[in-house]
Short mmCIF file of C-alpha atoms in Angstrom, two decimals:
data_model
loop_
_atom_site.label_atom_id
_atom_site.label_comp_id
_atom_site.label_asym_id
_atom_site.label_seq_id
_atom_site.Cartn_x
_atom_site.Cartn_y
_atom_site.Cartn_z
CA UNK A 11 77.92 101.62 125.42
CA UNK A 12 78.86 99.70 122.26
CA UNK A 13 77.59 96.48 123.79
CA UNK A 14 74.19 98.03 124.44
CA UNK A 15 74.08 99.23 120.83
CA UNK A 16 74.92 95.68 119.60
CA UNK A 17 77.85 97.10 117.63
CA UNK A 18 79.93 94.50 115.82
CA UNK A 19 83.53 95.31 115.00
CA UNK A 20 84.20 94.65 111.32
CA UNK A 21 87.90 94.10 111.93
CA UNK A 22 87.50 90.85 113.82
CA UNK A 23 86.09 88.92 110.86
CA UNK A 24 88.43 90.46 108.29
CA UNK A 25 91.44 89.85 110.54
CA UNK A 26 90.48 86.19 110.91
CA UNK A 27 90.10 85.88 107.12
CA UNK A 28 93.58 87.36 106.67
CA UNK A 29 95.00 84.90 109.24
CA UNK A 30 93.38 82.04 107.32
CA UNK A 31 94.86 83.30 104.04
CA UNK A 32 98.32 83.56 105.62
CA UNK A 33 98.00 79.99 106.95
CA UNK A 34 96.88 78.77 103.51
CA UNK A 35 99.84 80.58 101.91
CA UNK A 36 102.27 78.81 104.24
CA UNK A 37 100.66 75.41 103.58
CA UNK A 38 100.75 75.99 99.80
CA UNK A 39 104.41 77.01 99.96
CA UNK A 40 105.38 73.93 101.97
CA UNK A 41 103.40 71.66 99.62
CA UNK A 42 105.08 73.10 96.53
CA UNK A 43 108.61 73.91 97.74
CA UNK A 44 108.98 71.51 100.65
CA UNK A 45 110.15 72.40 104.13
CA UNK A 46 113.26 74.62 103.83
CA UNK A 47 116.21 73.02 105.63
CA UNK A 48 119.95 73.25 105.14
CA UNK A 49 119.99 69.52 104.36
CA UNK A 50 117.90 70.27 101.27
CA UNK A 51 120.30 70.93 98.34
CA UNK A 52 117.83 73.41 96.85
CA UNK A 53 117.67 75.46 100.06
CA UNK A 54 118.52 79.06 99.29
CA UNK A 55 117.89 82.41 100.88
CA UNK A 56 115.63 83.29 97.95
CA UNK A 57 113.33 80.40 98.90
CA UNK A 58 112.82 81.87 102.36
CA UNK A 59 112.44 85.36 100.89
CA UNK A 60 109.58 84.12 98.71
CA UNK A 61 107.82 82.62 101.72
CA UNK A 62 108.28 85.78 103.79
CA UNK A 63 107.09 87.95 100.89
CA UNK A 64 103.97 85.83 100.48
CA UNK A 65 103.12 86.15 104.16
CA UNK A 66 103.97 89.83 104.58
CA UNK A 67 102.26 90.72 101.31
CA UNK A 68 98.92 89.41 102.57
CA UNK A 69 99.27 91.24 105.87
CA UNK A 70 100.24 94.54 104.23
CA UNK A 71 97.36 94.26 101.75
CA UNK A 72 94.93 93.72 104.63
CA UNK A 73 96.42 96.76 106.41
CA UNK A 74 95.98 98.91 103.29
CA UNK A 75 92.35 97.86 102.90
CA UNK A 76 91.59 98.37 106.57
CA UNK A 77 93.31 101.73 107.06
CA UNK A 78 93.26 103.26 103.60
CA UNK A 79 96.95 104.12 103.93
CA UNK A 80 99.14 104.04 100.86
CA UNK A 81 102.19 101.95 101.74
CA UNK A 82 104.53 99.90 99.59
CA UNK A 83 106.78 96.96 100.30
CA UNK A 84 110.25 97.68 98.96
CA UNK A 85 112.75 94.89 98.44
CA UNK A 86 116.40 95.41 99.14
CA UNK A 87 118.49 95.24 95.99
CA UNK A 88 121.64 93.19 96.25
CA UNK A 89 124.60 94.37 94.23
CA UNK A 90 126.69 91.47 92.97
CA UNK A 91 130.11 91.96 91.49
#
């Protein structure tokens, strides 16, 4: 029925744009920070957390725009003594 009506799903294009943004975010991170390995003396968990946040942030933002739901990303707080 939708094919006969020539209906185009809006989500396909916006999902592809989000995938492209995520890919660009990963490329930008690797260009600026370098590939995170344990051999790298600057390798820290916070470096990976920044990469993950950048990727998940784009996906969550796309989800909010697409669904209209009000969700937040909450970071875990580490207590150091």
